[in-house]
Coordinates of C-alpha atoms in Angstrom, one line a residue:
X1 CA 0.7 3.1 -29.1
X2 CA 2.6 2.9 -25.8
X3 CA -0.5 3.7 -23.8
X4 CA -2.2 0.4 -24.9
X5 CA 0.8 -1.9 -25.5
X6 CA 3.9 -2.6 -23.5
X7 CA 6.9 -1.2 -25.4
X8 CA 9.2 -4.1 -24.5
X9 CA 6.8 -7.0 -25.3
X10 CA 4.1 -5.4 -27.4
X11 CA 1.5 -7.1 -25.1
X12 CA -1.7 -5.3 -24.3
X13 CA -1.7 -3.4 -21.0
X14 CA -4.1 -1.6 -18.7
X15 CA -3.7 2.2 -18.4
X16 CA -4.6 5.4 -16.6
X17 CA -5.3 9.0 -17.7
X18 CA -3.3 11.9 -16.5
X19 CA -4.7 15.4 -16.2
X20 CA -7.9 17.1 -17.5
X21 CA -6.9 17.3 -21.1
X22 CA -6.4 13.5 -21.4
X23 CA -9.7 12.9 -19.7
X24 CA -11.7 15.3 -21.9
X25 CA -9.9 14.0 -25.0
X26 CA -10.7 10.3 -24.3
X27 CA -12.7 8.4 -26.9
X28 CA -13.2 4.7 -27.2
X29 CA -10.5 3.2 -29.4
X30 CA -10.2 -0.2 -31.0
X31 CA -6.8 -0.6 -29.2
X32 CA -8.5 -0.4 -25.8
X33 CA -10.8 -3.3 -26.4
X34 CA -8.4 -5.7 -24.5
X35 CA -9.1 -3.5 -21.5
X36 CA -12.9 -4.0 -21.5
X37 CA -14.1 -6.4 -18.8
X38 CA -15.5 -9.7 -20.3
X39 CA -17.2 -10.9 -17.1
X40 CA -20.6 -9.4 -16.1
X41 CA -21.1 -8.6 -12.4
X42 CA -22.5 -11.9 -10.9
X43 CA -25.7 -11.5 -8.9
X44 CA -25.5 -12.0 -5.1
X45 CA -27.8 -12.3 -2.0
X46 CA -28.5 -10.2 -0.1
X47 CA -28.2 -7.4 -2.7
X48 CA -25.5 -4.8 -2.1
X49 CA -28.1 -2.2 -1.1
X50 CA -29.6 -4.3 1.6
X51 CA -29.8 -3.0 5.2
X52 CA -26.6 -4.3 6.7
X53 CA -23.1 -2.8 7.1
X54 CA -20.8 -3.2 4.0
X55 CA -17.1 -3.8 3.6
X56 CA -15.1 -1.9 1.0
X57 CA -11.5 -2.8 0.1
X58 CA -9.3 0.0 -1.3
X59 CA -6.3 -1.6 -3.0
X60 CA -3.3 0.8 -3.1
X61 CA 0.1 -0.9 -3.9
X62 CA 3.3 1.0 -4.8
X63 CA 1.5 3.4 -7.3
X64 CA -0.6 0.7 -9.0
X65 CA -0.4 -0.8 -12.5
X66 CA 2.3 -3.3 -11.5
X67 CA 2.3 -6.8 -13.0
X68 CA -1.5 -6.6 -12.9
X69 CA -1.3 -4.3 -15.9
X70 CA -0.6 -7.2 -18.3
X71 CA -4.1 -8.0 -19.6
X72 CA -3.0 -11.5 -20.8
X73 CA -1.0 -12.4 -17.8
X74 CA 2.7 -12.5 -17.0
X75 CA 5.3 -14.9 -15.7
X76 CA 5.4 -13.3 -12.3
X77 CA 6.8 -15.3 -9.3
X78 CA 4.9 -14.8 -6.0
X79 CA 2.5 -12.1 -7.2
X80 CA -0.1 -10.3 -5.0
X81 CA -3.6 -11.9 -5.3
X82 CA -6.8 -11.2 -3.5
X83 CA -9.3 -14.0 -3.1
X84 CA -11.5 -13.4 0.0
X85 CA -14.3 -12.0 -2.2
X86 CA -17.1 -13.6 -0.3
X87 CA -16.3 -11.3 2.7
X88 CA -16.2 -8.0 0.9
X89 CA -18.8 -5.9 -1.0
X90 CA -16.9 -3.3 -3.0
X91 CA -13.4 -3.2 -4.4
X92 CA -11.6 0.1 -5.3
X93 CA -8.5 0.3 -7.4
X94 CA -6.5 3.3 -6.1
X95 CA -3.5 5.2 -7.6
X96 CA -2.3 8.8 -7.7
X97 CA -3.0 9.3 -11.4
X98 CA -5.9 11.7 -12.1
X99 CA -8.1 9.0 -13.6
X100 CA -7.4 5.4 -12.4
X101 CA -9.2 3.0 -14.7
X102 CA -9.1 -0.4 -12.9
X103 CA -6.9 -3.0 -14.7
X104 CA -9.4 -5.3 -16.4
X105 CA -8.0 -8.4 -14.7
X106 CA -9.2 -7.1 -11.3
X107 CA -12.7 -6.3 -12.7
X108 CA -12.9 -9.8 -14.2
X109 CA -12.0 -11.5 -10.9
X110 CA -14.2 -9.3 -8.8
X111 CA -17.2 -9.6 -11.0
X112 CA -17.0 -13.4 -11.2
X113 CA -17.2 -13.3 -7.4
X114 CA -20.1 -10.7 -7.3
X115 CA -18.1 -7.7 -6.2
X116 CA -18.4 -4.3 -8.0
X117 CA -15.2 -2.4 -8.9
X118 CA -14.6 1.3 -8.7
X119 CA -11.9 3.4 -10.3
X120 CA -10.5 6.6 -8.7
X121 CA -10.8 10.2 -9.8
X122 CA -8.2 12.2 -7.7
X123 CA -6.8 15.7 -7.6
X124 CA -4.0 16.8 -5.2
X125 CA -1.4 19.5 -4.4
X126 CA -1.2 22.7 -6.5
X127 CA -1.7 20.9 -9.8
X128 CA -5.0 19.5 -8.4
X129 CA -6.1 23.0 -7.4
X130 CA -5.5 24.3 -10.9
X131 CA -7.3 21.3 -12.4
X132 CA -10.3 21.8 -10.1
X133 CA -10.4 25.5 -10.8
X134 CA -10.5 24.7 -14.5
X135 CA -13.5 22.3 -14.4
X136 CA -15.4 23.3 -11.2
X137 CA -15.2 27.1 -11.2
X138 CA -16.0 26.9 -15.0
X139 CA -19.6 26.2 -14.3
X140 CA -22.1 23.6 -15.4
X141 CA -20.9 23.0 -18.9
X142 CA -17.3 22.4 -17.7
X143 CA -18.1 20.1 -14.8
X144 CA -20.8 18.4 -16.8
X145 CA -18.2 17.4 -19.5
X146 CA -16.0 15.8 -16.8
X147 CA -19.0 13.9 -15.3
X148 CA -20.0 12.7 -18.7
X149 CA -16.5 11.5 -19.6
X150 CA -16.1 9.6 -16.3
X151 CA -19.5 7.9 -16.7
X152 CA -18.7 7.0 -20.3
X153 CA -15.3 5.5 -19.3
X154 CA -17.0 3.3 -16.6
X155 CA -19.6 2.2 -19.1
X156 CA -17.1 1.5 -21.8
X157 CA -14.6 -0.5 -19.7
X158 CA -17.5 -2.2 -17.8
X159 CA -16.5 -1.4 -14.3
X160 CA -18.9 0.0 -11.7
X161 CA -18.2 3.6 -10.8
X162 CA -15.8 6.0 -9.0
X163 CA -14.2 7.0 -5.7
X164 CA -13.8 10.8 -5.9
X165 CA -10.9 12.2 -3.9
X166 CA -10.3 16.0 -4.0
X167 CA -7.2 16.4 -1.9
X168 CA -6.5 20.1 -2.4
X169 CA -8.1 23.4 -1.3
X170 CA -10.8 25.0 -3.5
X171 CA -11.8 28.5 -4.4
X172 CA -15.3 29.6 -3.3
X173 CA -16.5 29.3 -6.9
X174 CA -15.1 25.8 -7.3
X175 CA -16.4 24.5 -3.9
X176 CA -19.8 26.0 -4.7
X177 CA -20.1 23.8 -7.8
X178 CA -18.7 20.7 -6.2
X179 CA -22.0 19.2 -4.8
X180 CA -23.6 19.9 -8.2
X181 CA -20.8 18.1 -9.9
X182 CA -21.1 15.1 -7.5
X183 CA -24.9 15.0 -8.1
X184 CA -24.4 15.2 -11.8
X185 CA -21.7 12.5 -11.8
X186 CA -23.8 10.2 -9.6
X187 CA -26.9 10.5 -11.8
X188 CA -24.8 9.9 -15.0
X189 CA -23.1 6.8 -13.5
X190 CA -26.4 5.4 -12.3
X191 CA -27.9 5.8 -15.7
X192 CA -24.8 4.5 -17.7
X193 CA -23.9 1.5 -15.4
X194 CA -26.5 -0.8 -13.8
X195 CA -25.8 -0.7 -10.0
X196 CA -23.2 2.0 -10.5
X197 CA -21.7 3.8 -7.4
X198 CA -20.0 7.1 -6.7
X199 CA -18.3 7.4 -3.3
X200 CA -16.8 10.6 -1.8
X201 CA -13.5 10.6 0.2
X202 CA -13.5 12.7 3.4
X203 CA -11.1 15.5 2.4
X204 CA -12.1 19.0 1.4
X205 CA -14.9 20.9 3.4
X206 CA -17.9 22.9 2.3
X207 CA -15.9 26.2 2.7
X208 CA -13.1 24.9 0.4
X209 CA -10.4 24.2 3.0
X210 CA -8.6 20.8 3.0
X211 CA -9.1 19.3 6.5
X212 CA -9.8 15.6 7.0
X213 CA -12.7 15.2 9.5
X214 CA -12.5 11.4 10.2
X215 CA -16.3 11.5 10.5
X216 CA -19.5 12.7 8.9
X217 CA -20.4 16.2 10.1
X218 CA -22.0 19.4 9.0
X219 CA -18.7 20.4 7.3
X220 CA -18.8 17.5 4.8
X221 CA -22.4 16.2 4.8
X222 CA -23.3 18.3 1.7
X223 CA -21.0 16.0 -0.3
X224 CA -22.3 12.8 1.3
X225 CA -25.9 13.9 0.4
X226 CA -24.9 14.4 -3.3
X227 CA -23.6 10.8 -3.9
X228 CA -23.8 7.1 -2.8
X229 CA -21.4 7.2 0.2
X230 CA -18.6 8.7 2.2
X231 CA -15.2 7.1 2.8
X232 CA -13.8 8.7 6.0
X233 CA -10.2 9.3 6.8
X234 CA -8.5 6.9 9.2
X235 CA -7.7 8.9 12.4
X236 CA -11.1 8.6 14.1
X237 CA -12.0 8.0 17.7
X238 CA -15.1 6.3 19.2
X239 CA -17.0 9.6 19.8
X240 CA -16.7 10.4 16.1
X241 CA -18.3 7.1 15.2
X242 CA -21.1 8.0 17.6
X243 CA -21.7 11.4 16.0
X244 CA -21.5 9.9 12.5
X245 CA -24.1 7.3 13.4
X246 CA -26.5 10.0 14.7
X247 CA -26.0 12.3 11.6
X248 CA -26.2 9.5 9.0
X249 CA -29.6 8.4 10.2
X250 CA -31.1 5.9 7.7
X251 CA -28.0 6.1 5.5
X252 CA -25.8 4.5 8.2
X253 CA -24.5 1.8 5.8
X254 CA -23.4 4.4 3.3
X255 CA -20.7 5.7 5.6
X256 CA -17.5 3.6 5.1
X257 CA -15.2 4.3 8.0
X258 CA -11.6 4.2 6.9
X259 CA -9.1 1.7 8.4
X260 CA -5.5 2.0 7.3
X261 CA -4.0 -1.5 7.6
X262 CA -0.5 0.1 7.6
X263 CA -1.7 1.8 10.9
X264 CA -0.2 5.3 10.0
X265 CA -1.1 8.2 12.3
X266 CA -3.2 7.9 15.4
X267 CA -5.4 4.9 14.7
X268 CA -7.2 2.3 16.8
X269 CA -5.6 -0.7 15.1
X270 CA -3.9 -1.8 11.9
X271 CA -1.9 -4.9 10.8
X272 CA -3.0 -7.9 12.8
X273 CA -4.9 -5.6 15.1
X274 CA -7.2 -4.4 12.3
X275 CA -10.0 -6.4 14.1
X276 CA -10.0 -3.8 16.9
X277 CA -11.0 -1.1 14.5
X278 CA -13.6 -3.2 12.8
X279 CA -15.2 -4.3 16.1
X280 CA -15.8 -0.6 17.0
X281 CA -17.1 0.3 13.6
X282 CA -19.6 -2.5 13.6
X283 CA -20.8 -1.6 17.1
X284 CA -22.2 1.6 15.6
X285 CA -23.7 -0.3 12.6
X286 CA -21.4 1.5 10.1
X287 CA -19.7 0.2 7.0
X288 CA -15.9 -0.2 6.8
X289 CA -13.3 0.8 4.2
X290 CA -10.2 -1.3 4.6
X291 CA -7.3 0.6 3.0
X292 CA -4.2 -1.1 1.7
X293 CA -4.7 -4.7 2.9
X294 CA -1.7 -5.4 0.6
X295 CA 0.2 -4.7 3.9
X296 CA 0.2 -8.5 4.3
X297 CA 2.2 -8.8 1.1
X298 CA 4.3 -5.6 1.3
X299 CA 5.2 -5.7 5.0
X300 CA 5.4 -9.4 5.8
X301 CA 6.9 -10.4 2.5
X302 CA 6.0 -12.6 -0.4
X303 CA 7.3 -15.9 1.0
X304 CA 4.5 -17.0 3.3
X305 CA 2.0 -14.6 1.7
X306 CA -1.0 -17.1 1.2
X307 CA -0.6 -18.3 4.8
X308 CA -0.4 -14.7 6.2
X309 CA -3.3 -13.6 4.0
X310 CA -5.6 -16.4 5.4
X311 CA -4.5 -15.4 8.9
X312 CA -5.3 -11.7 8.3
X313 CA -8.7 -12.2 6.8
X314 CA -9.5 -15.0 9.2
X315 CA -8.9 -12.6 12.1
X316 CA -11.5 -10.2 10.6
X317 CA -14.1 -12.8 9.5
X318 CA -16.5 -12.3 12.4
X319 CA -17.0 -8.6 11.4
X320 CA -17.4 -9.3 7.7
X321 CA -20.9 -10.3 6.7
X322 CA -20.6 -12.7 3.7
X323 CA -22.7 -12.8 0.5
X324 CA -24.2 -15.9 -1.1
X325 CA -24.2 -17.2 -4.6
X326 CA -27.7 -17.0 -6.1
X327 CA -27.3 -18.4 -9.7
X328 CA -26.4 -21.7 -11.2
X329 CA -24.3 -23.2 -12.7
X330 CA -21.7 -23.0 -9.9
X331 CA -18.4 -24.4 -11.2
X332 CA -14.9 -23.8 -9.8
X333 CA -11.5 -25.3 -9.7
X334 CA -10.5 -22.9 -6.9
X335 CA -7.7 -21.4 -9.0
X336 CA -6.3 -18.1 -7.6
X337 CA -5.3 -16.6 -11.0
X338 CA -1.6 -17.5 -10.3
X339 CA 0.5 -20.6 -10.0
X340 CA 4.0 -22.1 -10.0
X341 CA 2.7 -24.6 -12.7
X342 CA -0.2 -24.9 -15.0
X343 CA -2.3 -28.1 -14.4
X344 CA -4.8 -29.7 -16.7
X345 CA -6.8 -32.8 -15.7
X346 CA -4.5 -33.3 -12.7
X347 CA -1.3 -33.3 -14.8
X348 CA 1.4 -30.6 -14.5
X349 CA 1.4 -29.5 -18.1
X350 CA 3.8 -26.6 -17.8
X351 CA 6.2 -25.7 -15.0
X352 CA 6.9 -22.1 -14.3
X353 CA 5.3 -19.1 -12.5
X354 CA 2.3 -17.4 -14.0
X355 CA -0.1 -14.6 -12.9
X356 CA -3.4 -13.7 -14.5
X357 CA -6.3 -12.6 -12.3
X358 CA -8.7 -13.0 -15.2
X359 CA -8.2 -16.7 -14.8
X360 CA -9.2 -16.7 -11.1
X361 CA -12.1 -18.9 -10.4
X362 CA -15.2 -18.4 -8.1
X363 CA -13.7 -18.4 -4.6
X364 CA -15.2 -20.3 -1.7
X365 CA -15.5 -19.3 2.0
X366 CA -12.3 -19.9 3.8
X367 CA -13.5 -21.4 7.1
X368 CA -11.2 -21.5 10.1
X369 CA -12.1 -23.3 13.3
X370 CA -9.3 -23.0 15.7
X371 CA -7.3 -26.2 15.7
X372 CA -10.1 -28.2 14.2
X373 CA -10.2 -27.1 10.5
X374 CA -8.5 -24.8 8.1
X375 CA -8.9 -24.1 4.4
X376 CA -6.0 -22.9 2.3
X377 CA -4.7 -22.7 -1.2
X378 CA -2.4 -25.5 -2.5
X379 CA -0.1 -24.5 -5.4
X380 CA 1.8 -27.8 -5.4
X381 CA -1.0 -29.9 -6.8
X382 CA -4.2 -29.0 -8.7
X383 CA -6.8 -30.5 -11.0
X384 CA -7.0 -27.5 -13.3
X385 CA -5.3 -24.1 -13.4
X386 CA -2.8 -23.1 -10.7
X387 CA -4.1 -24.3 -7.4
X388 CA -6.5 -26.5 -5.5
X389 CA -8.3 -26.0 -2.1
X390 CA -6.5 -27.7 0.7
X391 CA -8.7 -28.7 3.7
X392 CA -6.9 -29.8 6.8
X393 CA -8.6 -30.8 10.0
X394 CA -9.2 -33.3 12.8
X395 CA -12.2 -35.5 13.6
X396 CA -12.6 -35.6 17.4
X397 CA -12.4 -38.9 19.3
X398 CA -15.6 -41.0 18.9
X399 CA -17.0 -38.7 16.2
X400 CA -17.7 -40.0 12.7
X401 CA -17.5 -36.9 10.5
X402 CA -16.7 -33.3 10.0
X403 CA -18.5 -30.8 7.7
X404 CA -16.6 -28.1 5.8
X405 CA -18.9 -25.3 4.5
X406 CA -17.6 -24.3 1.1
X407 CA -20.3 -22.0 -0.3
X408 CA -23.4 -20.2 1.0
X409 CA -26.2 -20.3 -1.5
X410 CA -29.5 -18.5 -1.6
X411 CA -31.8 -19.5 -4.5
X412 CA -34.8 -21.7 -5.3
X413 CA -33.6 -25.2 -5.9
X414 CA -34.3 -26.5 -9.4
X415 CA -36.3 -29.8 -9.5
X416 CA -33.1 -31.8 -10.3
X417 CA -29.5 -30.9 -9.4
X418 CA -26.4 -32.6 -10.8
X419 CA -23.2 -32.3 -8.7
X420 CA -19.6 -33.3 -9.5
X421 CA -16.6 -33.5 -7.1
X422 CA -12.9 -34.1 -7.7
X423 CA -10.8 -34.7 -4.7
X424 CA -7.6 -36.3 -3.4
X425 CA -7.0 -37.5 0.1
X426 CA -3.4 -37.2 1.4
X427 CA -1.7 -38.7 4.4
X428 CA -0.7 -42.2 5.6
X429 CA -4.2 -43.9 5.5
X430 CA -6.4 -42.2 2.9
X431 CA -8.6 -45.4 2.8
X432 CA -9.9 -44.7 6.3
X433 CA -12.0 -41.8 5.0
X434 CA -14.9 -41.2 2.7
X435 CA -15.6 -37.8 1.1
X436 CA -19.0 -36.6 -0.1
X437 CA -21.0 -33.4 -0.8
X438 CA -23.9 -32.2 1.4
X439 CA -26.6 -29.7 0.4
X440 CA -28.6 -27.9 3.0
X441 CA -31.9 -26.0 2.5
X442 CA -33.6 -23.2 4.2
X443 CA -36.2 -24.3 6.7
X444 CA -39.6 -24.6 5.1
X445 CA -42.4 -27.1 5.7
X446 CA -42.9 -27.4 2.0
X447 CA -39.4 -28.7 1.1
X448 CA -39.1 -32.4 0.1
X449 CA -36.5 -34.6 -1.5
X450 CA -37.6 -36.7 -4.5
X451 CA -41.3 -37.5 -4.4
X452 CA -43.8 -35.9 -2.1
X453 CA -44.3 -39.1 0.0
X454 CA -40.8 -38.9 1.5
X455 CA -40.5 -37.0 4.8
X456 CA -38.6 -33.7 5.1
X457 CA -35.0 -34.2 6.3
X458 CA -34.4 -32.9 9.8
X459 CA -32.6 -29.5 9.7
X460 CA -32.8 -29.6 5.9
X461 CA -29.6 -31.6 5.2
X462 CA -29.5 -33.6 2.0
X463 CA -26.9 -36.1 0.8
X464 CA -27.1 -36.2 -3.0
X465 CA -27.4 -39.7 -4.4
X466 CA -24.1 -41.1 -5.7
X467 CA -24.3 -41.8 -9.4
X468 CA -21.9 -44.5 -10.6
X469 CA -22.4 -43.2 -14.2
X470 CA -23.7 -40.1 -15.7
X471 CA -27.3 -40.0 -16.9
X472 CA -27.7 -41.0 -20.6
X473 CA -27.6 -38.0 -22.9
X474 CA -25.2 -36.1 -20.6
X475 CA -22.3 -38.7 -20.7
X476 CA -20.3 -36.6 -23.2
X477 CA -20.5 -33.4 -21.3
X478 CA -20.1 -35.0 -17.9
X479 CA -17.2 -37.3 -18.5
X480 CA -16.4 -36.0 -15.0
X481 CA -17.8 -39.1 -13.5
X482 CA -14.9 -41.3 -14.7
X483 CA -12.2 -38.8 -15.2
X484 CA -10.2 -39.2 -12.0
X485 CA -6.5 -39.5 -12.8
X486 CA -3.1 -38.6 -11.3
X487 CA -4.5 -39.8 -7.9
X488 CA -7.7 -37.7 -8.1
X489 CA -11.0 -39.3 -7.3
X490 CA -14.1 -38.2 -9.3
X491 CA -17.7 -38.4 -8.1
X492 CA -21.1 -37.6 -9.6
X493 CA -24.3 -37.0 -7.6
X494 CA -27.9 -36.1 -8.3
X495 CA -30.5 -34.6 -6.0
X496 CA -34.2 -34.1 -6.7
X497 CA -35.8 -31.4 -4.5
X498 CA -39.4 -30.0 -4.5
X499 CA -40.2 -26.5 -3.3
X500 CA -36.8 -26.0 -1.6
X501 CA -34.4 -23.1 -1.3
X502 CA -30.7 -23.9 -1.3
X503 CA -28.6 -22.7 1.6
X504 CA -25.1 -24.3 1.8
X505 CA -22.9 -26.6 -0.1
X506 CA -20.5 -28.5 2.3
X507 CA -17.9 -31.2 2.0
X508 CA -18.3 -34.1 4.5
X509 CA -15.2 -36.0 5.5
X510 CA -16.2 -39.2 7.4
X511 CA -14.3 -42.0 9.0
X512 CA -15.2 -45.5 7.9
X513 CA -14.9 -46.5 11.6
X514 CA -15.0 -44.0 14.5
X515 CA -11.7 -43.9 16.4
X516 CA -11.0 -43.5 20.1
X517 CA -8.2 -41.1 19.1
X518 CA -8.4 -37.7 17.3
X519 CA -7.9 -38.4 13.6
X520 CA -6.3 -35.9 11.3
X521 CA -7.0 -35.6 7.6
X522 CA -5.8 -33.6 4.5
X523 CA -8.0 -33.4 1.5
X524 CA -7.4 -31.5 -1.7
X525 CA -10.4 -30.3 -3.7
X526 CA -9.8 -30.0 -7.4
X527 CA -13.2 -29.1 -8.7
X528 CA -16.8 -28.7 -7.6
X529 CA -19.8 -28.2 -9.9
X530 CA -23.5 -27.7 -9.1
X531 CA -25.6 -27.8 -12.2
X532 CA -29.3 -27.4 -12.9
X533 CA -30.2 -30.6 -14.9
X534 CA -32.7 -28.7 -17.1
X535 CA -30.1 -26.2 -18.4
X536 CA -27.3 -28.8 -18.8
X537 CA -29.5 -30.8 -21.2
X538 CA -30.1 -27.7 -23.4
X539 CA -27.6 -27.2 -26.2
X540 CA -25.2 -24.3 -25.9
X541 CA -25.9 -21.2 -28.0
X542 CA -24.2 -21.1 -31.5
X543 CA -21.5 -18.4 -32.0
X544 CA -21.8 -16.4 -35.3
X545 CA -19.6 -14.0 -37.3
X546 CA -16.3 -14.5 -35.6
X547 CA -13.7 -12.0 -36.8
X548 CA -9.9 -11.8 -36.1
X549 CA -8.0 -8.6 -36.5
X550 CA -4.5 -7.2 -35.7
X551 CA -2.8 -10.5 -36.4
X552 CA 0.9 -10.4 -36.2
X553 CA 2.9 -13.6 -36.6
X554 CA 6.3 -13.9 -34.8

């Protein structure tokens, strides 16, 4: 069927639903199993519902369902990717179809990086009015059926909820039932999807007129009170943020103030001035909804996209609270889910462009210290997948080392950690440098390395012990210790900690001899792994009753 498979290639594709009939008729179908997310939402610290402002990204690009609709990837040159997941809390996939089911590749990539994904339920223009009249004015049975279907769809495809956007005027009967519908939908989503969310877009008012308020006020608060949050329109001024802050009270973080990166209409700042909008929003302790950050790709072009993308998110970083990884194993090759080649063990196995966000790895922080250090993606060389992480920086005169924070962690340290690192130093004198991993812990008088007789490290910095060979029993699994090739260097480490809590994983680049001049370095990271020794030693679960269906040989 054309909904599930591309008519030209027969490949499985992601899809949307149009109109009320399609929504109400939807049933799970064996053809849509390709579109079910295979990656559970990774845990994070602090939890999403903690008391701090959040950041939502609303992805709206040329109507949606572009190359990202190909569930098993495509040979797309210079595709759009998003990878600053550590800096955002919620991802919304937006299109103008009635029911936007997020393409599964986005849900997989976001979940791997601890970010929940929402689809969009939208009605607009006169068709939208008719649609709303049909299900809202029809009373509890009619709107309950729509709420039930939306909750079932989120549960079936394993994404995390809905943005609800009613962009048309409503009759008195329809608007009277709207808060009841929102309450019903929110309750059903919460019960069907762990951690599920329903967010309302600032559009229609309690009297049924369509008038964007650009704030939370007594005209739209009835909808805010019925769900998990409000996403405001974009044309706000400072006094509206002030009024919103007062009215939201303890639910301050549930108001997502809209920022259109395209800067349409009368806005404080878009494009590379988006930071001006964010600075104001955060002054009032409110959450932010960044709309269409694909501006970087659409407006500035595909050519220097990765460079421009790092510049854009780097300019916002001080206003974006990050979240930490809180489970092991942590293993990543830094792949973006795209490439100009496919690498395996450092070798270019297959030249040619590819794009598959499901193959995107856990993404690090992208630290920028002006002039001193930058982290970027390198497509020209990788250990595995399509890209490696390129760290470029300078070690100041007389200094010995520089630390690059890769991941923030927040979890109790297991008694014994095993770490692996694959890297490549580039430049004229790679032998002048050494590269190692550093683990920091949260301050606690209880935390010790190794045996209790050793003293706590000052400021909780630990340098895992270099292992020339893997511990016996793990040699087969951790061939990593000897597998450097194609110019990549491989290192293994272990670290024994007692009563500690992990805080950061950093890369340390050191000079063999401090230099009176500033010294520049370029280091590619191909892979990093942090493993709990206890779980590595356990044998993996057996897989039973594998079945293959719908085979078609060409």
